[in-house]
Coordinates of C-alpha atoms and ligand atoms in Angstrom, one line a residue:
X1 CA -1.3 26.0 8.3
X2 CA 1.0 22.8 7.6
X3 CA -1.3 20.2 6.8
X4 CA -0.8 16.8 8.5
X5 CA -2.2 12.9 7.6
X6 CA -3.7 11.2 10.5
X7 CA -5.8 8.6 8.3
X8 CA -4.3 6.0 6.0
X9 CA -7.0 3.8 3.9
X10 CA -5.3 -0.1 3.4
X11 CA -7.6 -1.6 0.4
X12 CA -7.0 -5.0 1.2
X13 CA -10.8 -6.7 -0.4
X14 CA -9.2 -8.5 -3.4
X15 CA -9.6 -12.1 -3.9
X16 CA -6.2 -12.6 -5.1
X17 CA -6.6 -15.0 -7.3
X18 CA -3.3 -15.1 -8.7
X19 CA -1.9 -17.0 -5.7
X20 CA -4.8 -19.8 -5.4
X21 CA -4.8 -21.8 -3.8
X22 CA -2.4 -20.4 -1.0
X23 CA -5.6 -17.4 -0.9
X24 CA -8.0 -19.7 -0.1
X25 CA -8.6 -18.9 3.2
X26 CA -5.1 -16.7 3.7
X27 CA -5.6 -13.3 2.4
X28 CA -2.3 -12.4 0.4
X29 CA -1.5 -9.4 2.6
X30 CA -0.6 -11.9 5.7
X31 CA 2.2 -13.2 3.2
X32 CA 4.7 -12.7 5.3
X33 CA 8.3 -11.5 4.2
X34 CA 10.2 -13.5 5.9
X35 CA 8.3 -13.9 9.1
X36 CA 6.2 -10.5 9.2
X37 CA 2.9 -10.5 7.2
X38 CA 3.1 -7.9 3.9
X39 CA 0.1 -5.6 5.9
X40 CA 2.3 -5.1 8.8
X41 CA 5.1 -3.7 7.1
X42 CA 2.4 -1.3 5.3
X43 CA 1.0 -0.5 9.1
X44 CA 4.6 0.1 10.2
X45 CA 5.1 2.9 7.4
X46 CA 2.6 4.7 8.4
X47 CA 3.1 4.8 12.1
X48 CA 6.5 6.5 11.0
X49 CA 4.7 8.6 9.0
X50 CA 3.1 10.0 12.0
X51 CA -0.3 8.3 10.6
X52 CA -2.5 7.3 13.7
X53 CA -5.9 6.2 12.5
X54 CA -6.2 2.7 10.4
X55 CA -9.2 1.8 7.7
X56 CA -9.0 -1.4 6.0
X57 CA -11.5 -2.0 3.1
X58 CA -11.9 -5.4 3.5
X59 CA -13.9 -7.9 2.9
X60 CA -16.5 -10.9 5.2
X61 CA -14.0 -12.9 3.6
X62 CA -10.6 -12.6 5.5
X63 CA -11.7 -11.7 8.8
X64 CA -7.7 -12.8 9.8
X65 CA -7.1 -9.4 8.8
X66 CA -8.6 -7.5 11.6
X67 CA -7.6 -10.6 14.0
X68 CA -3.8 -9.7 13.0
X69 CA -3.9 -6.2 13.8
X70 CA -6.2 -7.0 17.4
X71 CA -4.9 -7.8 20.9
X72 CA -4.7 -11.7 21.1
X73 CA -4.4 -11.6 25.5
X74 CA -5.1 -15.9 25.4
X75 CA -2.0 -16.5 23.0
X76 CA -0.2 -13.7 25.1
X77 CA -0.6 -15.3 28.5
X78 CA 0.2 -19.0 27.5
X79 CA 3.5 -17.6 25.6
X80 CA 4.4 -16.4 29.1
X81 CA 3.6 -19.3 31.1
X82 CA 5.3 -20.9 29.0
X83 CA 8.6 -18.5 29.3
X84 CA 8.0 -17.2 25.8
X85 CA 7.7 -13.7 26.9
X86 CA 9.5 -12.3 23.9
X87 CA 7.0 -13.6 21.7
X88 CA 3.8 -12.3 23.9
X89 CA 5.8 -9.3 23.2
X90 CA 5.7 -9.5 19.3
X91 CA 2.2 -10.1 19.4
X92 CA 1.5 -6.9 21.8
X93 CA 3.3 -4.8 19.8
X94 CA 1.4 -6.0 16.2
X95 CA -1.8 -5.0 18.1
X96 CA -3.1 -1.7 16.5
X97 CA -6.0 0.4 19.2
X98 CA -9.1 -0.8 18.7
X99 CA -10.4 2.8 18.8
X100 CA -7.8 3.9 16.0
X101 CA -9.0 0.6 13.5
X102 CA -12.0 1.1 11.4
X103 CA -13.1 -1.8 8.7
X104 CA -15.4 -1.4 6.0
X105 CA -16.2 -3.4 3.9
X106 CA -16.1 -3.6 0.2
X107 CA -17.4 -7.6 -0.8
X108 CA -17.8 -6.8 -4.4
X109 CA -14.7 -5.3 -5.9
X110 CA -15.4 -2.8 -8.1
X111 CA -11.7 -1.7 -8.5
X112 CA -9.2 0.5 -6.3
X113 CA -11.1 3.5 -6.7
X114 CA -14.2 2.0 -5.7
X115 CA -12.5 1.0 -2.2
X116 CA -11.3 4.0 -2.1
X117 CA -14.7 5.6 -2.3
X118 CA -16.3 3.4 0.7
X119 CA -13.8 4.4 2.7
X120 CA -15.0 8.3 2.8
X121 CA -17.0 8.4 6.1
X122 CA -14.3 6.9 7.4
X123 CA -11.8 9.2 5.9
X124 CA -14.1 12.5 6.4
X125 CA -13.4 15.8 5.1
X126 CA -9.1 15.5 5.4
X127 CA -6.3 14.6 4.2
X128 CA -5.8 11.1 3.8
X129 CA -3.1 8.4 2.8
X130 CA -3.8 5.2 0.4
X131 CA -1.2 2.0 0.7
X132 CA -1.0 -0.5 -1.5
X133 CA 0.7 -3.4 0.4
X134 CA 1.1 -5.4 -2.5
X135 CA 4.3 -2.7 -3.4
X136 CA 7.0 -3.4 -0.9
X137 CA 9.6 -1.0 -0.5
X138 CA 13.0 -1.1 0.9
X139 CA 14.8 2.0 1.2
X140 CA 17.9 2.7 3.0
X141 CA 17.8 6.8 3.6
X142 CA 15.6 9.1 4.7
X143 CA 13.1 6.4 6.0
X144 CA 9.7 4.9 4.5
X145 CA 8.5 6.2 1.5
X146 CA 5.5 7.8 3.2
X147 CA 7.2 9.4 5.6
X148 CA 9.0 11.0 2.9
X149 CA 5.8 12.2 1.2
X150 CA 4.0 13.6 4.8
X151 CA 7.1 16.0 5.1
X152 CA 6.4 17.2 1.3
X153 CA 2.8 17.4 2.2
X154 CA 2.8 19.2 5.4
X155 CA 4.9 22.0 3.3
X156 CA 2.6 22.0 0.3
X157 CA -1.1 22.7 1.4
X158 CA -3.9 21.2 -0.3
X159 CA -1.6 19.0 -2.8
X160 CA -2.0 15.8 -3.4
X161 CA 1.0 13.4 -3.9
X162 CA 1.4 10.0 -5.4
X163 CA 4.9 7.9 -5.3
X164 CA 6.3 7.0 -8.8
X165 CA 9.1 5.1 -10.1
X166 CA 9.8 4.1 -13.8
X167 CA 9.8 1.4 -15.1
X168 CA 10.7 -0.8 -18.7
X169 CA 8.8 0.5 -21.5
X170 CA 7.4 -3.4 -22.0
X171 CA 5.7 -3.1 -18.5
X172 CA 4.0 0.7 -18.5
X173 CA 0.4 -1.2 -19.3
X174 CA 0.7 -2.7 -15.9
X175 CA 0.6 0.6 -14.2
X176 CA -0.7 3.8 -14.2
X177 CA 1.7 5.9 -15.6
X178 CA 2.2 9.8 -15.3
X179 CA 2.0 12.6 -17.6
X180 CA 3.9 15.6 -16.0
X181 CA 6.9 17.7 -15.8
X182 CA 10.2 17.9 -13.2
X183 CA 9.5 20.4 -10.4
X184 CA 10.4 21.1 -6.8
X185 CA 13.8 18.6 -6.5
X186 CA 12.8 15.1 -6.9
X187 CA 9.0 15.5 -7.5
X188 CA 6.5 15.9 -10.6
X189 CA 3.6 18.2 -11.4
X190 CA 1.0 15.8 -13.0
X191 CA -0.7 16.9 -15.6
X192 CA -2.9 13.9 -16.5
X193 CA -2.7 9.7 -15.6
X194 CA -3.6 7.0 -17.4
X195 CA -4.2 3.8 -16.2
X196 CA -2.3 0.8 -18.0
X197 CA -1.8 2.6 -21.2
X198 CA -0.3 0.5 -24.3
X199 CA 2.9 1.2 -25.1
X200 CA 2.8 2.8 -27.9
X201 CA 0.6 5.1 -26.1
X202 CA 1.8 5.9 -22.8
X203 CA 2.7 9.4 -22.3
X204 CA 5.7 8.5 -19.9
X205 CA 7.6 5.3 -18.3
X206 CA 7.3 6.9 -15.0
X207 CA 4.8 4.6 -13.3
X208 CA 2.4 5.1 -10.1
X209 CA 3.6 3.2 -6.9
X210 CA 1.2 1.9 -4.2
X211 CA 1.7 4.7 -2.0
X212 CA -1.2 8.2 -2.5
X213 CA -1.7 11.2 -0.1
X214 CA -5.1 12.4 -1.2
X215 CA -7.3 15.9 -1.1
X216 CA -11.0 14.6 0.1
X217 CA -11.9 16.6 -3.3
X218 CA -11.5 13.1 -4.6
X219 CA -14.7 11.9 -2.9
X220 CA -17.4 13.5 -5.6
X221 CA -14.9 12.4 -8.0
X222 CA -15.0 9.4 -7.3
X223 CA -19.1 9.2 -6.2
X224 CA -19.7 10.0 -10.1
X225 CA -17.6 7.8 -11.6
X226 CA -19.3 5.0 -9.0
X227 CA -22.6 6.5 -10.1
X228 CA -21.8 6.0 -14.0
X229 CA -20.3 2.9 -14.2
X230 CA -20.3 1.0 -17.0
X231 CA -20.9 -2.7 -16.7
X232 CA -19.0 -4.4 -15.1
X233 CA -15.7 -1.6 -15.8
X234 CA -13.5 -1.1 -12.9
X235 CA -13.4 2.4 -11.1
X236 CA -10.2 3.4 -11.8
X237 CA -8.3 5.5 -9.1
X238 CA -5.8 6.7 -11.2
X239 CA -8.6 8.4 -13.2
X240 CA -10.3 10.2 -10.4
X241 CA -7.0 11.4 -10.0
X242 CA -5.9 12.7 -12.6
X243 CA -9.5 14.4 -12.8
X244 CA -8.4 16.1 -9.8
X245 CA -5.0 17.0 -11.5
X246 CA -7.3 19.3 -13.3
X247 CA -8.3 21.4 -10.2
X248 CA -6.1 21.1 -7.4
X249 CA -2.0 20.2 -7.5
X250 CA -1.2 16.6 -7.8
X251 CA 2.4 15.4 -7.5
X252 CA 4.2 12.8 -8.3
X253 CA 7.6 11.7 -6.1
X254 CA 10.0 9.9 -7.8
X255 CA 11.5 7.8 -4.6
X256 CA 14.5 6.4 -3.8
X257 CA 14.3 2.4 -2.9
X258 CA 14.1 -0.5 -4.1
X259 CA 10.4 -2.1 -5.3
X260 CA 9.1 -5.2 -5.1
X261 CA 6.0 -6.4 -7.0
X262 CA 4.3 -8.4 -4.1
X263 CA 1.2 -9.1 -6.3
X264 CA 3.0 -11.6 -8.8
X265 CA 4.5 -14.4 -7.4
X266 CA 7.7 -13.8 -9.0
X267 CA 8.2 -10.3 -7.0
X268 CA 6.8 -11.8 -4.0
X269 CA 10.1 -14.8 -3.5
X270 CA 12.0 -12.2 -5.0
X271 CA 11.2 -9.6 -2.2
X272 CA 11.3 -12.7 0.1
X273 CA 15.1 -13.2 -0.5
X274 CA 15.7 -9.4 -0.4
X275 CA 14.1 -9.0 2.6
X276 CA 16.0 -12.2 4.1
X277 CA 19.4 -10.7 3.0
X278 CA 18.6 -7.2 5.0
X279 CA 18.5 -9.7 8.4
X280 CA 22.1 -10.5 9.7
X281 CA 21.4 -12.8 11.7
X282 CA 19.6 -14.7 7.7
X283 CA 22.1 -13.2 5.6
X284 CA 25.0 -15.3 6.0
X285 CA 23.7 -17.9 5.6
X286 CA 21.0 -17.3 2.8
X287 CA 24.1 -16.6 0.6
X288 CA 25.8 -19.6 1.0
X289 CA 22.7 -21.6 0.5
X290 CA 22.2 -19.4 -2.7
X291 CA 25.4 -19.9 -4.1
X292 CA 25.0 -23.7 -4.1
X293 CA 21.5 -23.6 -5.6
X294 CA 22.5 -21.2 -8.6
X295 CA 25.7 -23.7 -9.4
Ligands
LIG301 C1 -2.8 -0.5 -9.1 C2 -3.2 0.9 -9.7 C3 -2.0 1.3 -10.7 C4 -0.7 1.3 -10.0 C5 -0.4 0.0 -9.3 C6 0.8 0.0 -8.4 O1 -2.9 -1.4 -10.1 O2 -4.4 0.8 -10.4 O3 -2.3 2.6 -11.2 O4 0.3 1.7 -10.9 O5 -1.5 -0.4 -8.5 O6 1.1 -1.2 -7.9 P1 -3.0 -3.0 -9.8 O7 -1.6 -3.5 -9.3 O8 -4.0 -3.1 -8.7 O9 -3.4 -3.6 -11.1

């Protein structure tokens, strides 16, 4: 039987400390690109995807997270009284079911695969997507990225899948970066990950992009390396996964679209502008202003 994702994990806990003070009390995923937070984007893949049930590892800390994603019927009403109904419509339409939203909450981070391991009740014994909405993606066929990856999945049962693009040599030790051979089209069979390898050490320059469908296999996985952590050493994802590599199949697709590195300033006003220029009723505009800034 075809297997289908119903459950997507968002870990949003991080402190984001690279974009102080703007994260001070804003959590970095309600940056908005251009006027839609980065998280909403993420929420909107999924829903294309066919995904129906929402767990954000957050944290006490940015409760505006589950705020954004709740009905808001106070603001609703007075934006129609006040003949805003278009707006009261955009909010309405942001709101996720409170029955399909489940938050847990992860207030010491301990790395992605430790968020990824409190969300397992929550996840259950399924297959389950992982977004990381610091990596927006624009593509322009075949629709989101995850989409792409639940139609490989639902042909492929109990695979795993994991996006992956590459990238300059001089950046693989900012990624995890993949270890595998071409197979099936535009997808890889991992053989082993490694997380933000050196240069002169990485096995490949094909890098791991925010976007994961998972086998629960990666639960005990993960639960041991949680229950032998070192210090104060991050629990790595990437190596649960490529631990898994080792007894189920684990894929890598190479996508088609464009990436941009919402977690450094840089890619966010970069995917800011790109995002702006996809808008008609922006883009005119925005390149005229452009122009006359870069003279
Ligand atoms: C995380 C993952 C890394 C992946 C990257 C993609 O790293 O650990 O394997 O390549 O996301 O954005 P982070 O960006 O949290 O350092």
């Amino acid at each position: 039987m075809a297997q289908k994702i119903k459950k997507i994990v968002f870990p949003v806990a991080g402190l984001a400390t690279r974009f102080l003070p703007a994260t001070k009390t804003v959590p970095k995923e309600l940056f908005p690109l251009v006027d839609k937070p980065l998280l909403q984007y993420a929420v909107e893949e999924a829903l294309e995807a066919g995904i129906t049930e929402f767990i954000f590892v957050s944290s006490h800390r940015k409760p505006s997270i589950e705020k954004h994603f709740a009905r808001m019927p106070e603001l609703e009403h007075y934006l129609e009284d006040i003949g805003k109904g278009a707006f009261a419509q955009l909010l309405r339409d942001c709101a996720l079911p409170e029955e399909h939203v489940k938050i847990v909450y992860q207030d010491d981070p301990k790395g992605l695969g430790h968020a990824v391991f409190v969300a397992r009740e929550a996840v259950g014994n399924e297959p389950f997507a992982v977004l990381l909405p610091d990596d927006a993606i624009l593509t322009k066929k075949g629709g989101g990225v995850l989409k792409q990856m639940a139609d490989f999945i639902a042909q492929n049962d109990g695979a795993s899948l994991i996006a992956a693009q590459d990238v300059p040599l001089d950046q693989v030790s900012w990624y995890g970066i993949v270890d595998g051979k071409p197979e099936k089209g535009p997808h890889l069979r991992v053989k082993t990950l490694v997380e933000k390898p050196a240069k002169e050490k990485a096995p490949s320059r094909t890098a791991i992009i925010g976007r994961y469908m998972l086998q629960p296999e990666i639960f005990p996985i993960l639960e041991g390396m949680c229950d032998h952590r070192e210090g104060k050493k991050e629990i790595q994802l990437t190596d649960a996964i490529s631990t898994l590599a080792q007894k189920k199949p684990v894929y890598g697709f190479i996508f088609d679209g464009h990436r941009f590195d919402c977690g450094q300033c840089a890619g966010f006003v970069e995917a800011n502008v790109a995002y702006a220029l996809e808008r008609p009723e922006l883009a005119k505009n925005l390149r005229e202003k452009l122009g006359q800034l870069l003279k």
